[in-house]
Amino acid sequence: MSTDDQPDPAADRGAQPHAADEASAPVQPEASAPVEPVVEIETSRDEVAVRRAPRFGAFLLVGGVVGALVALVLSLAFTPDPDRVAQDFTYNSGQVFGFLLLGGVAFGAALGALTALIVDRTLARRTTRVVVERDETHRVDD
């Protein structure tokens, strides 16, 4: 067998870099000299109104839950006489609770919304004006 038939092992491994490869390789900066970016800071001042506001969803939810509890108490407090239920056409306690639940949740949510509006109007009187300073940092490109 001649040496021309054997593959070149250095070519497979890429052991010898060419001079053109070295010239096109990116130049790595030295680790001892870090370059800090140049930044520009813009400061602006605005006058804003600061006030507290209630969470209307929480007031609606609490009002609905209170309405449901009132419906439960009313339906259990005024249970019909079992003898009368058998004789007359009346509603059982589960049906009464369902009817009162519909009205109680709606009425409770409405009262919760009204309460939230009153609290919102009360807190609106305590609005204060403050000056806000905002800094924006931008990198300056050379």
mmCIF file of N, CA and C in Angstrom:
data_model
loop_
_atom_site.group_PDB
_atom_site.id
_atom_site.type_symbol
_atom_site.label_atom_id
_atom_site.label_comp_id
_atom_site.label_asym_id
_atom_site.label_seq_id
_atom_site.Cartn_x
_atom_site.Cartn_y
_atom_site.Cartn_z
ATOM 1 N N MET A 1 0.823 -1.166 0.000
ATOM 2 C CA MET A 1 0.000 0.000 0.000
ATOM 3 C C MET A 1 0.872 1.234 0.000
ATOM 4 N N SER A 2 0.501 2.232 -0.750
ATOM 5 C CA SER A 2 1.296 3.446 -0.822
ATOM 6 C C SER A 2 0.783 4.474 0.171
ATOM 7 N N THR A 3 1.529 5.497 0.404
ATOM 8 C CA THR A 3 1.143 6.533 1.362
ATOM 9 C C THR A 3 0.090 7.464 0.797
ATOM 10 N N ASP A 4 -0.106 7.438 -0.531
ATOM 11 C CA ASP A 4 -1.122 8.290 -1.142
ATOM 12 C C ASP A 4 -2.526 7.796 -0.824
ATOM 13 N N ASP A 5 -2.689 6.491 -0.570
ATOM 14 C CA ASP A 5 -4.015 5.940 -0.287
ATOM 15 C C ASP A 5 -4.482 6.209 1.142
ATOM 16 N N GLN A 6 -3.592 6.531 2.033
ATOM 17 C CA GLN A 6 -3.971 6.745 3.428
ATOM 18 C C GLN A 6 -4.422 8.188 3.629
ATOM 19 N N PRO A 7 -5.494 8.365 4.432
ATOM 20 C CA PRO A 7 -5.953 9.742 4.696
ATOM 21 C C PRO A 7 -4.992 10.469 5.621
ATOM 22 N N ASP A 8 -4.956 11.760 5.478
ATOM 23 C CA ASP A 8 -4.068 12.586 6.290
ATOM 24 C C ASP A 8 -4.704 12.791 7.665
ATOM 25 N N PRO A 9 -4.092 12.280 8.765
ATOM 26 C CA PRO A 9 -4.701 12.417 10.087
ATOM 27 C C PRO A 9 -4.752 13.863 10.559
ATOM 28 N N ALA A 10 -3.840 14.710 10.152
ATOM 29 C CA ALA A 10 -3.854 16.106 10.598
ATOM 30 C C ALA A 10 -5.015 16.862 9.970
ATOM 31 N N ALA A 11 -5.416 16.475 8.756
ATOM 32 C CA ALA A 11 -6.529 17.157 8.092
ATOM 33 C C ALA A 11 -7.846 16.846 8.783
ATOM 34 N N ASP A 12 -7.988 15.619 9.310
ATOM 35 C CA ASP A 12 -9.241 15.252 9.995
ATOM 36 C C ASP A 12 -9.404 16.009 11.310
ATOM 37 N N ARG A 13 -8.338 16.206 12.009
ATOM 38 C CA ARG A 13 -8.411 16.839 13.325
ATOM 39 C C ARG A 13 -8.321 18.351 13.241
ATOM 40 N N GLY A 14 -7.927 18.886 12.141
ATOM 41 C CA GLY A 14 -7.773 20.326 12.002
ATOM 42 C C GLY A 14 -6.688 20.862 12.906
ATOM 43 N N ALA A 15 -5.570 20.140 12.987
ATOM 44 C CA ALA A 15 -4.520 20.499 13.933
ATOM 45 C C ALA A 15 -3.756 21.739 13.498
ATOM 46 N N GLN A 16 -3.639 21.975 12.212
ATOM 47 C CA GLN A 16 -2.849 23.089 11.736
ATOM 48 C C GLN A 16 -3.770 24.189 11.223
ATOM 49 N N PRO A 17 -3.917 25.288 11.928
ATOM 50 C CA PRO A 17 -4.746 26.384 11.397
ATOM 51 C C PRO A 17 -4.004 27.115 10.291
ATOM 52 N N HIS A 18 -4.753 27.619 9.373
ATOM 53 C CA HIS A 18 -4.186 28.367 8.273
ATOM 54 C C HIS A 18 -3.974 29.808 8.705
ATOM 55 N N ALA A 19 -3.135 30.514 8.011
ATOM 56 C CA ALA A 19 -2.854 31.909 8.346
ATOM 57 C C ALA A 19 -4.084 32.775 8.126
ATOM 58 N N ALA A 20 -4.947 32.427 7.149
ATOM 59 C CA ALA A 20 -6.157 33.202 6.888
ATOM 60 C C ALA A 20 -7.144 33.059 8.044
ATOM 61 N N ASP A 21 -7.184 31.870 8.673
ATOM 62 C CA ASP A 21 -8.081 31.660 9.809
ATOM 63 C C ASP A 21 -7.665 32.511 10.996
ATOM 64 N N GLU A 22 -6.380 32.671 11.206
ATOM 65 C CA GLU A 22 -5.910 33.468 12.331
ATOM 66 C C GLU A 22 -6.219 34.937 12.121
ATOM 67 N N ALA A 23 -6.170 35.412 10.878
ATOM 68 C CA ALA A 23 -6.430 36.820 10.605
ATOM 69 C C ALA A 23 -7.905 37.156 10.761
ATOM 70 N N SER A 24 -8.806 36.209 10.477
ATOM 71 C CA SER A 24 -10.231 36.493 10.555
ATOM 72 C C SER A 24 -10.808 36.210 11.930
ATOM 73 N N ALA A 25 -10.036 35.664 12.844
ATOM 74 C CA ALA A 25 -10.526 35.371 14.187
ATOM 75 C C ALA A 25 -10.765 36.679 14.932
ATOM 76 N N PRO A 26 -11.847 36.757 15.712
ATOM 77 C CA PRO A 26 -12.127 38.009 16.431
ATOM 78 C C PRO A 26 -11.072 38.255 17.505
ATOM 79 N N VAL A 27 -10.771 39.495 17.710
ATOM 80 C CA VAL A 27 -9.765 39.881 18.688
ATOM 81 C C VAL A 27 -10.443 39.967 20.046
ATOM 82 N N GLN A 28 -9.930 39.260 21.013
ATOM 83 C CA GLN A 28 -10.479 39.262 22.368
ATOM 84 C C GLN A 28 -9.859 40.412 23.151
ATOM 85 N N PRO A 29 -10.697 41.209 23.855
ATOM 86 C CA PRO A 29 -10.115 42.285 24.664
ATOM 87 C C PRO A 29 -9.407 41.689 25.876
ATOM 88 N N GLU A 30 -8.460 42.435 26.371
ATOM 89 C CA GLU A 30 -7.731 41.962 27.531
ATOM 90 C C GLU A 30 -8.644 41.980 28.745
ATOM 91 N N ALA A 31 -8.509 40.978 29.594
ATOM 92 C CA ALA A 31 -9.360 40.866 30.770
ATOM 93 C C ALA A 31 -8.995 41.874 31.839
ATOM 94 N N SER A 32 -7.810 42.424 31.803
ATOM 95 C CA SER A 32 -7.375 43.334 32.859
ATOM 96 C C SER A 32 -7.882 44.754 32.657
ATOM 97 N N ALA A 33 -8.388 45.091 31.482
ATOM 98 C CA ALA A 33 -8.836 46.456 31.217
ATOM 99 C C ALA A 33 -10.315 46.450 30.817
ATOM 100 N N PRO A 34 -11.247 46.365 31.799
ATOM 101 C CA PRO A 34 -12.659 46.386 31.431
ATOM 102 C C PRO A 34 -13.083 47.778 30.962
ATOM 103 N N VAL A 35 -13.920 47.804 29.961
ATOM 104 C CA VAL A 35 -14.398 49.056 29.403
ATOM 105 C C VAL A 35 -15.790 49.317 29.977
ATOM 106 N N GLU A 36 -15.938 50.437 30.662
ATOM 107 C CA GLU A 36 -17.234 50.768 31.240
ATOM 108 C C GLU A 36 -18.049 51.549 30.220
ATOM 109 N N PRO A 37 -19.335 51.220 30.078
ATOM 110 C CA PRO A 37 -20.151 51.942 29.106
ATOM 111 C C PRO A 37 -20.444 53.360 29.594
ATOM 112 N N VAL A 38 -20.598 54.249 28.644
ATOM 113 C CA VAL A 38 -20.924 55.632 28.955
ATOM 114 C C VAL A 38 -22.448 55.742 29.018
ATOM 115 N N VAL A 39 -22.957 56.271 30.129
ATOM 116 C CA VAL A 39 -24.396 56.382 30.296
ATOM 117 C C VAL A 39 -24.777 57.841 30.463
ATOM 118 N N GLU A 40 -26.009 58.119 30.077
ATOM 119 C CA GLU A 40 -26.566 59.451 30.209
ATOM 120 C C GLU A 40 -27.831 59.334 31.045
ATOM 121 N N ILE A 41 -27.993 60.179 32.047
ATOM 122 C CA ILE A 41 -29.156 60.126 32.929
ATOM 123 C C ILE A 41 -30.017 61.354 32.687
ATOM 124 N N GLU A 42 -31.303 61.108 32.352
ATOM 125 C CA GLU A 42 -32.273 62.185 32.168
ATOM 126 C C GLU A 42 -33.190 62.208 33.372
ATOM 127 N N THR A 43 -33.369 63.368 33.960
ATOM 128 C CA THR A 43 -34.230 63.510 35.132
ATOM 129 C C THR A 43 -35.401 64.402 34.750
ATOM 130 N N SER A 44 -36.604 63.933 35.090
ATOM 131 C CA SER A 44 -37.795 64.741 34.834
ATOM 132 C C SER A 44 -38.637 64.782 36.104
ATOM 133 N N ARG A 45 -39.335 65.882 36.282
ATOM 134 C CA ARG A 45 -40.194 66.061 37.456
ATOM 135 C C ARG A 45 -41.626 66.274 36.999
ATOM 136 N N ASP A 46 -42.535 65.587 37.690
ATOM 137 C CA ASP A 46 -43.956 65.715 37.398
ATOM 138 C C ASP A 46 -44.711 65.886 38.699
ATOM 139 N N GLU A 47 -45.816 66.589 38.640
ATOM 140 C CA GLU A 47 -46.686 66.718 39.804
ATOM 141 C C GLU A 47 -47.859 65.761 39.620
ATOM 142 N N VAL A 48 -48.079 64.895 40.602
ATOM 143 C CA VAL A 48 -49.136 63.898 40.512
ATOM 144 C C VAL A 48 -50.019 63.967 41.745
ATOM 145 N N ALA A 49 -51.244 63.454 41.603
ATOM 146 C CA ALA A 49 -52.183 63.376 42.721
ATOM 147 C C ALA A 49 -52.123 61.973 43.308
ATOM 148 N N VAL A 50 -51.987 61.903 44.621
ATOM 149 C CA VAL A 50 -51.911 60.616 45.299
ATOM 150 C C VAL A 50 -53.111 60.497 46.226
ATOM 151 N N ARG A 51 -53.847 59.403 46.063
ATOM 152 C CA ARG A 51 -54.982 59.156 46.951
ATOM 153 C C ARG A 51 -55.231 57.669 47.038
ATOM 154 N N ARG A 52 -55.895 57.279 48.092
ATOM 155 C CA ARG A 52 -56.241 55.880 48.280
ATOM 156 C C ARG A 52 -57.597 55.637 47.635
ATOM 157 N N ALA A 53 -57.794 54.438 47.136
ATOM 158 C CA ALA A 53 -59.069 54.075 46.518
ATOM 159 C C ALA A 53 -59.443 52.661 46.966
ATOM 160 N N PRO A 54 -60.720 52.442 47.248
ATOM 161 C CA PRO A 54 -61.136 51.091 47.661
ATOM 162 C C PRO A 54 -61.174 50.147 46.471
ATOM 163 N N ARG A 55 -61.084 48.865 46.776
ATOM 164 C CA ARG A 55 -61.215 47.838 45.737
ATOM 165 C C ARG A 55 -62.693 47.470 45.637
ATOM 166 N N PHE A 56 -63.298 47.871 44.540
ATOM 167 C CA PHE A 56 -64.735 47.680 44.386
ATOM 168 C C PHE A 56 -65.114 46.206 44.341
ATOM 169 N N GLY A 57 -64.273 45.385 43.727
ATOM 170 C CA GLY A 57 -64.563 43.953 43.653
ATOM 171 C C GLY A 57 -64.655 43.312 45.023
ATOM 172 N N ALA A 58 -63.790 43.736 45.933
ATOM 173 C CA ALA A 58 -63.824 43.185 47.292
ATOM 174 C C ALA A 58 -65.115 43.591 48.005
ATOM 175 N N PHE A 59 -65.545 44.829 47.823
ATOM 176 C CA PHE A 59 -66.790 45.272 48.449
ATOM 177 C C PHE A 59 -67.988 44.516 47.876
ATOM 178 N N LEU A 60 -67.988 44.293 46.564
ATOM 179 C CA LEU A 60 -69.085 43.533 45.943
ATOM 180 C C LEU A 60 -69.110 42.096 46.455
ATOM 181 N N LEU A 61 -67.956 41.488 46.565
ATOM 182 C CA LEU A 61 -67.866 40.110 47.040
ATOM 183 C C LEU A 61 -68.326 39.992 48.489
ATOM 184 N N VAL A 62 -67.870 40.878 49.347
ATOM 185 C CA VAL A 62 -68.276 40.838 50.752
ATOM 186 C C VAL A 62 -69.777 41.091 50.874
ATOM 187 N N GLY A 63 -70.304 42.018 50.095
ATOM 188 C CA GLY A 63 -71.747 42.272 50.119
ATOM 189 C C GLY A 63 -72.549 41.061 49.672
ATOM 190 N N GLY A 64 -72.082 40.372 48.640
ATOM 191 C CA GLY A 64 -72.762 39.162 48.174
ATOM 192 C C GLY A 64 -72.725 38.048 49.204
ATOM 193 N N VAL A 65 -71.591 37.877 49.884
ATOM 194 C CA VAL A 65 -71.475 36.836 50.918
ATOM 195 C C VAL A 65 -72.377 37.164 52.101
ATOM 196 N N VAL A 66 -72.413 38.428 52.504
ATOM 197 C CA VAL A 66 -73.306 38.824 53.603
ATOM 198 C C VAL A 66 -74.763 38.600 53.202
ATOM 199 N N GLY A 67 -75.113 38.906 51.973
ATOM 200 C CA GLY A 67 -76.478 38.658 51.493
ATOM 201 C C GLY A 67 -76.816 37.179 51.507
ATOM 202 N N ALA A 68 -75.872 36.313 51.151
ATOM 203 C CA ALA A 68 -76.102 34.867 51.176
ATOM 204 C C ALA A 68 -76.278 34.371 52.611
ATOM 205 N N LEU A 69 -75.494 34.912 53.542
ATOM 206 C CA LEU A 69 -75.648 34.518 54.953
ATOM 207 C C LEU A 69 -76.988 34.964 55.516
ATOM 208 N N VAL A 70 -77.416 36.156 55.143
ATOM 209 C CA VAL A 70 -78.740 36.630 55.595
ATOM 210 C C VAL A 70 -79.831 35.742 55.017
ATOM 211 N N ALA A 71 -79.702 35.325 53.783
ATOM 212 C CA ALA A 71 -80.693 34.430 53.168
ATOM 213 C C ALA A 71 -80.732 33.095 53.894
ATOM 214 N N LEU A 72 -79.572 32.576 54.284
ATOM 215 C CA LEU A 72 -79.519 31.319 55.021
ATOM 216 C C LEU A 72 -80.192 31.444 56.386
ATOM 217 N N VAL A 73 -79.887 32.530 57.087
ATOM 218 C CA VAL A 73 -80.489 32.737 58.412
ATOM 219 C C VAL A 73 -82.005 32.890 58.296
ATOM 220 N N LEU A 74 -82.461 33.658 57.319
ATOM 221 C CA LEU A 74 -83.912 33.852 57.161
ATOM 222 C C LEU A 74 -84.620 32.565 56.768
ATOM 223 N N SER A 75 -84.007 31.770 55.912
ATOM 224 C CA SER A 75 -84.665 30.534 55.493
ATOM 225 C C SER A 75 -84.701 29.508 56.623
ATOM 226 N N LEU A 76 -83.717 29.518 57.516
ATOM 227 C CA LEU A 76 -83.734 28.596 58.652
ATOM 228 C C LEU A 76 -84.592 29.110 59.809
ATOM 229 N N ALA A 77 -84.697 30.421 59.949
ATOM 230 C CA ALA A 77 -85.457 30.997 61.055
ATOM 231 C C ALA A 77 -86.960 30.857 60.844
ATOM 232 N N PHE A 78 -87.398 30.925 59.631
ATOM 233 C CA PHE A 78 -88.842 30.879 59.355
ATOM 234 C C PHE A 78 -89.201 29.618 58.588
ATOM 235 N N THR A 79 -88.887 28.469 59.145
ATOM 236 C CA THR A 79 -89.242 27.211 58.491
ATOM 237 C C THR A 79 -90.739 26.976 58.632
ATOM 238 N N PRO A 80 -91.383 26.525 57.587
ATOM 239 C CA PRO A 80 -92.835 26.289 57.661
ATOM 240 C C PRO A 80 -93.157 25.056 58.516
ATOM 241 N N ASP A 81 -94.338 25.046 59.008
ATOM 242 C CA ASP A 81 -94.814 23.914 59.810
ATOM 243 C C ASP A 81 -94.973 22.702 58.892
ATOM 244 N N PRO A 82 -94.399 21.536 59.266
ATOM 245 C CA PRO A 82 -94.484 20.366 58.381
ATOM 246 C C PRO A 82 -95.923 19.925 58.100
ATOM 247 N N ASP A 83 -96.826 20.119 59.035
ATOM 248 C CA ASP A 83 -98.232 19.747 58.799
ATOM 249 C C ASP A 83 -98.850 20.635 57.734
ATOM 250 N N ARG A 84 -98.499 21.900 57.764
ATOM 251 C CA ARG A 84 -99.063 22.829 56.794
ATOM 252 C C ARG A 84 -98.495 22.559 55.401
ATOM 253 N N VAL A 85 -97.218 22.163 55.320
ATOM 254 C CA VAL A 85 -96.606 21.865 54.024
ATOM 255 C C VAL A 85 -97.329 20.694 53.370
ATOM 256 N N ALA A 86 -97.737 19.704 54.163
ATOM 257 C CA ALA A 86 -98.431 18.540 53.615
ATOM 258 C C ALA A 86 -99.836 18.897 53.154
ATOM 259 N N GLN A 87 -100.496 19.856 53.817
ATOM 260 C CA GLN A 87 -101.886 20.202 53.481
ATOM 261 C C GLN A 87 -101.981 21.227 52.362
ATOM 262 N N ASP A 88 -101.166 22.243 52.416
ATOM 263 C CA ASP A 88 -101.246 23.340 51.454
ATOM 264 C C ASP A 88 -100.128 23.231 50.432
ATOM 265 N N PHE A 89 -100.334 23.993 49.391
ATOM 266 C CA PHE A 89 -99.265 24.092 48.399
ATOM 267 C C PHE A 89 -98.320 25.196 48.856
ATOM 268 N N THR A 90 -97.237 24.833 49.516
ATOM 269 C CA THR A 90 -96.221 25.793 49.972
ATOM 270 C C THR A 90 -94.858 25.305 49.521
ATOM 271 N N TYR A 91 -93.885 26.154 49.721
ATOM 272 C CA TYR A 91 -92.523 25.832 49.310
ATOM 273 C C TYR A 91 -91.773 25.209 50.481
ATOM 274 N N ASN A 92 -90.898 24.258 50.175
ATOM 275 C CA ASN A 92 -90.077 23.685 51.245
ATOM 276 C C ASN A 92 -88.918 24.642 51.561
ATOM 277 N N SER A 93 -88.138 24.349 52.594
ATOM 278 C CA SER A 93 -87.089 25.275 53.047
ATOM 279 C C SER A 93 -85.959 25.424 52.017
ATOM 280 N N GLY A 94 -85.677 24.404 51.236
ATOM 281 C CA GLY A 94 -84.648 24.516 50.191
ATOM 282 C C GLY A 94 -85.046 25.492 49.103
ATOM 283 N N GLN A 95 -86.311 25.474 48.727
ATOM 284 C CA GLN A 95 -86.779 26.409 47.707
ATOM 285 C C GLN A 95 -86.814 27.835 48.247
ATOM 286 N N VAL A 96 -87.209 27.977 49.492
ATOM 287 C CA VAL A 96 -87.230 29.310 50.102
ATOM 288 C C VAL A 96 -85.803 29.868 50.170
ATOM 289 N N PHE A 97 -84.843 29.007 50.549
ATOM 290 C CA PHE A 97 -83.450 29.452 50.592
ATOM 291 C C PHE A 97 -82.975 29.881 49.205
ATOM 292 N N GLY A 98 -83.331 29.158 48.171
ATOM 293 C CA GLY A 98 -82.933 29.523 46.804
ATOM 294 C C GLY A 98 -83.480 30.871 46.384
ATOM 295 N N PHE A 99 -84.755 31.119 46.695
ATOM 296 C CA PHE A 99 -85.351 32.417 46.347
ATOM 297 C C PHE A 99 -84.684 33.553 47.125
ATOM 298 N N LEU A 100 -84.496 33.335 48.421
ATOM 299 C CA LEU A 100 -83.862 34.372 49.233
ATOM 300 C C LEU A 100 -82.390 34.570 48.848
ATOM 301 N N LEU A 101 -81.743 33.507 48.405
ATOM 302 C CA LEU A 101 -80.343 33.607 47.986
ATOM 303 C C LEU A 101 -80.208 34.501 46.755
ATOM 304 N N LEU A 102 -81.102 34.332 45.806
ATOM 305 C CA LEU A 102 -81.056 35.184 44.606
ATOM 306 C C LEU A 102 -81.197 36.658 44.964
ATOM 307 N N GLY A 103 -82.203 36.948 45.769
ATOM 308 C CA GLY A 103 -82.420 38.345 46.153
ATOM 309 C C GLY A 103 -81.364 38.851 47.110
ATOM 310 N N GLY A 104 -80.940 38.009 48.058
ATOM 311 C CA GLY A 104 -79.967 38.440 49.065
ATOM 312 C C GLY A 104 -78.603 38.741 48.475
ATOM 313 N N VAL A 105 -78.149 37.921 47.557
ATOM 314 C CA VAL A 105 -76.836 38.169 46.937
ATOM 315 C C VAL A 105 -76.888 39.443 46.107
ATOM 316 N N ALA A 106 -77.948 39.643 45.339
ATOM 317 C CA ALA A 106 -78.059 40.855 44.517
ATOM 318 C C ALA A 106 -78.153 42.100 45.398
ATOM 319 N N PHE A 107 -78.975 42.036 46.438
ATOM 320 C CA PHE A 107 -79.134 43.186 47.332
ATOM 321 C C PHE A 107 -77.832 43.450 48.100
ATOM 322 N N GLY A 108 -77.171 42.400 48.577
ATOM 323 C CA GLY A 108 -75.906 42.564 49.294
ATOM 324 C C GLY A 108 -74.813 43.139 48.416
ATOM 325 N N ALA A 109 -74.734 42.692 47.169
ATOM 326 C CA ALA A 109 -73.735 43.234 46.248
ATOM 327 C C ALA A 109 -74.014 44.706 45.955
ATOM 328 N N ALA A 110 -75.285 45.067 45.827
ATOM 329 C CA ALA A 110 -75.641 46.471 45.595
ATOM 330 C C ALA A 110 -75.265 47.326 46.805
ATOM 331 N N LEU A 111 -75.510 46.829 48.004
ATOM 332 C CA LEU A 111 -75.120 47.569 49.200
ATOM 333 C C LEU A 111 -73.593 47.666 49.312
ATOM 334 N N GLY A 112 -72.893 46.622 48.920
ATOM 335 C CA GLY A 112 -71.430 46.666 48.914
ATOM 336 C C GLY A 112 -70.901 47.701 47.941
ATOM 337 N N ALA A 113 -71.513 47.798 46.764
ATOM 338 C CA ALA A 113 -71.098 48.794 45.775
ATOM 339 C C ALA A 113 -71.381 50.204 46.278
ATOM 340 N N LEU A 114 -72.530 50.397 46.918
ATOM 341 C CA LEU A 114 -72.866 51.709 47.476
ATOM 342 C C LEU A 114 -71.880 52.084 48.586
ATOM 343 N N THR A 115 -71.522 51.130 49.410
ATOM 344 C CA THR A 115 -70.539 51.376 50.470
ATOM 345 C C THR A 115 -69.187 51.739 49.868
ATOM 346 N N ALA A 116 -68.791 51.058 48.827
ATOM 347 C CA ALA A 116 -67.510 51.362 48.175
ATOM 348 C C ALA A 116 -67.520 52.762 47.580
ATOM 349 N N LEU A 117 -68.636 53.166 46.993
ATOM 350 C CA LEU A 117 -68.732 54.524 46.447
ATOM 351 C C LEU A 117 -68.621 55.575 47.545
ATOM 352 N N ILE A 118 -69.263 55.335 48.677
ATOM 353 C CA ILE A 118 -69.198 56.295 49.787
ATOM 354 C C ILE A 118 -67.770 56.380 50.319
ATOM 355 N N VAL A 119 -67.107 55.230 50.468
ATOM 356 C CA VAL A 119 -65.719 55.226 50.939
ATOM 357 C C VAL A 119 -64.818 55.922 49.923
ATOM 358 N N ASP A 120 -65.058 55.721 48.639
ATOM 359 C CA ASP A 120 -64.258 56.359 47.599
ATOM 360 C C ASP A 120 -64.412 57.871 47.646
ATOM 361 N N ARG A 121 -65.618 58.360 47.800
ATOM 362 C CA ARG A 121 -65.844 59.812 47.872
ATOM 363 C C ARG A 121 -65.221 60.401 49.132
ATOM 364 N N THR A 122 -65.262 59.656 50.226
ATOM 365 C CA THR A 122 -64.658 60.130 51.466
ATOM 366 C C THR A 122 -63.143 60.217 51.337
ATOM 367 N N LEU A 123 -62.535 59.209 50.740
ATOM 368 C CA LEU A 123 -61.083 59.208 50.583
ATOM 369 C C LEU A 123 -60.612 60.193 49.512
ATOM 370 N N ALA A 124 -61.494 60.578 48.597
ATOM 371 C CA ALA A 124 -61.112 61.518 47.539
ATOM 372 C C ALA A 124 -60.820 62.894 48.112
ATOM 373 N N ARG A 125 -61.385 63.212 49.255
ATOM 374 C CA ARG A 125 -61.128 64.507 49.882
ATOM 375 C C ARG A 125 -59.706 64.601 50.410
ATOM 376 N N ARG A 126 -59.091 63.466 50.673
ATOM 377 C CA ARG A 126 -57.742 63.444 51.236
ATOM 378 C C ARG A 126 -56.664 63.356 50.158
ATOM 379 N N THR A 127 -56.968 63.778 48.961
ATOM 380 C CA THR A 127 -56.009 63.737 47.865
ATOM 381 C C THR A 127 -54.899 64.749 48.121
ATOM 382 N N THR A 128 -53.673 64.308 47.942
ATOM 383 C CA THR A 128 -52.527 65.204 48.090
ATOM 384 C C THR A 128 -51.767 65.274 46.774
ATOM 385 N N ARG A 129 -51.124 66.406 46.545
ATOM 386 C CA ARG A 129 -50.313 66.599 45.348
ATOM 387 C C ARG A 129 -48.849 66.482 45.749
ATOM 388 N N VAL A 130 -48.091 65.679 45.018
ATOM 389 C CA VAL A 130 -46.667 65.507 45.295
ATOM 390 C C VAL A 130 -45.886 65.650 43.998
ATOM 391 N N VAL A 131 -44.615 65.968 44.150
ATOM 392 C CA VAL A 131 -43.713 66.072 43.006
ATOM 393 C C VAL A 131 -42.932 64.770 42.917
ATOM 394 N N VAL A 132 -42.981 64.154 41.737
ATOM 395 C CA VAL A 132 -42.299 62.885 41.507
ATOM 396 C C VAL A 132 -41.118 63.143 40.592
ATOM 397 N N GLU A 133 -39.967 62.617 40.974
ATOM 398 C CA GLU A 133 -38.766 62.747 40.158
ATOM 399 C C GLU A 133 -38.450 61.391 39.539
ATOM 400 N N ARG A 134 -38.304 61.380 38.227
ATOM 401 C CA ARG A 134 -38.062 60.128 37.501
ATOM 402 C C ARG A 134 -36.733 60.227 36.769
ATOM 403 N N ASP A 135 -35.904 59.204 36.963
ATOM 404 C CA ASP A 135 -34.609 59.131 36.297
ATOM 405 C C ASP A 135 -34.660 58.052 35.223
ATOM 406 N N GLU A 136 -34.195 58.398 34.028
ATOM 407 C CA GLU A 136 -34.092 57.435 32.942
ATOM 408 C C GLU A 136 -32.627 57.355 32.532
ATOM 409 N N THR A 137 -32.100 56.149 32.496
ATOM 410 C CA THR A 137 -30.697 55.945 32.145
ATOM 411 C C THR A 137 -30.608 55.362 30.740
ATOM 412 N N HIS A 138 -29.793 55.989 29.896
ATOM 413 C CA HIS A 138 -29.594 55.540 28.522
ATOM 414 C C HIS A 138 -28.112 55.338 28.280
ATOM 415 N N ARG A 139 -27.759 54.324 27.523
ATOM 416 C CA ARG A 139 -26.370 54.084 27.120
ATOM 417 C C ARG A 139 -26.085 54.963 25.905
ATOM 418 N N VAL A 140 -24.964 55.657 25.957
ATOM 419 C CA VAL A 140 -24.552 56.515 24.866
ATOM 420 C C VAL A 140 -23.602 55.734 23.981
ATOM 421 N N ASP A 141 -23.972 55.561 22.725
ATOM 422 C CA ASP A 141 -23.116 54.843 21.771
ATOM 423 C C ASP A 141 -22.201 55.844 21.077
ATOM 424 N N ASP A 142 -20.954 55.459 20.925
ATOM 425 C CA ASP A 142 -19.968 56.347 20.283
ATOM 426 C C ASP A 142 -20.179 56.418 18.809
#
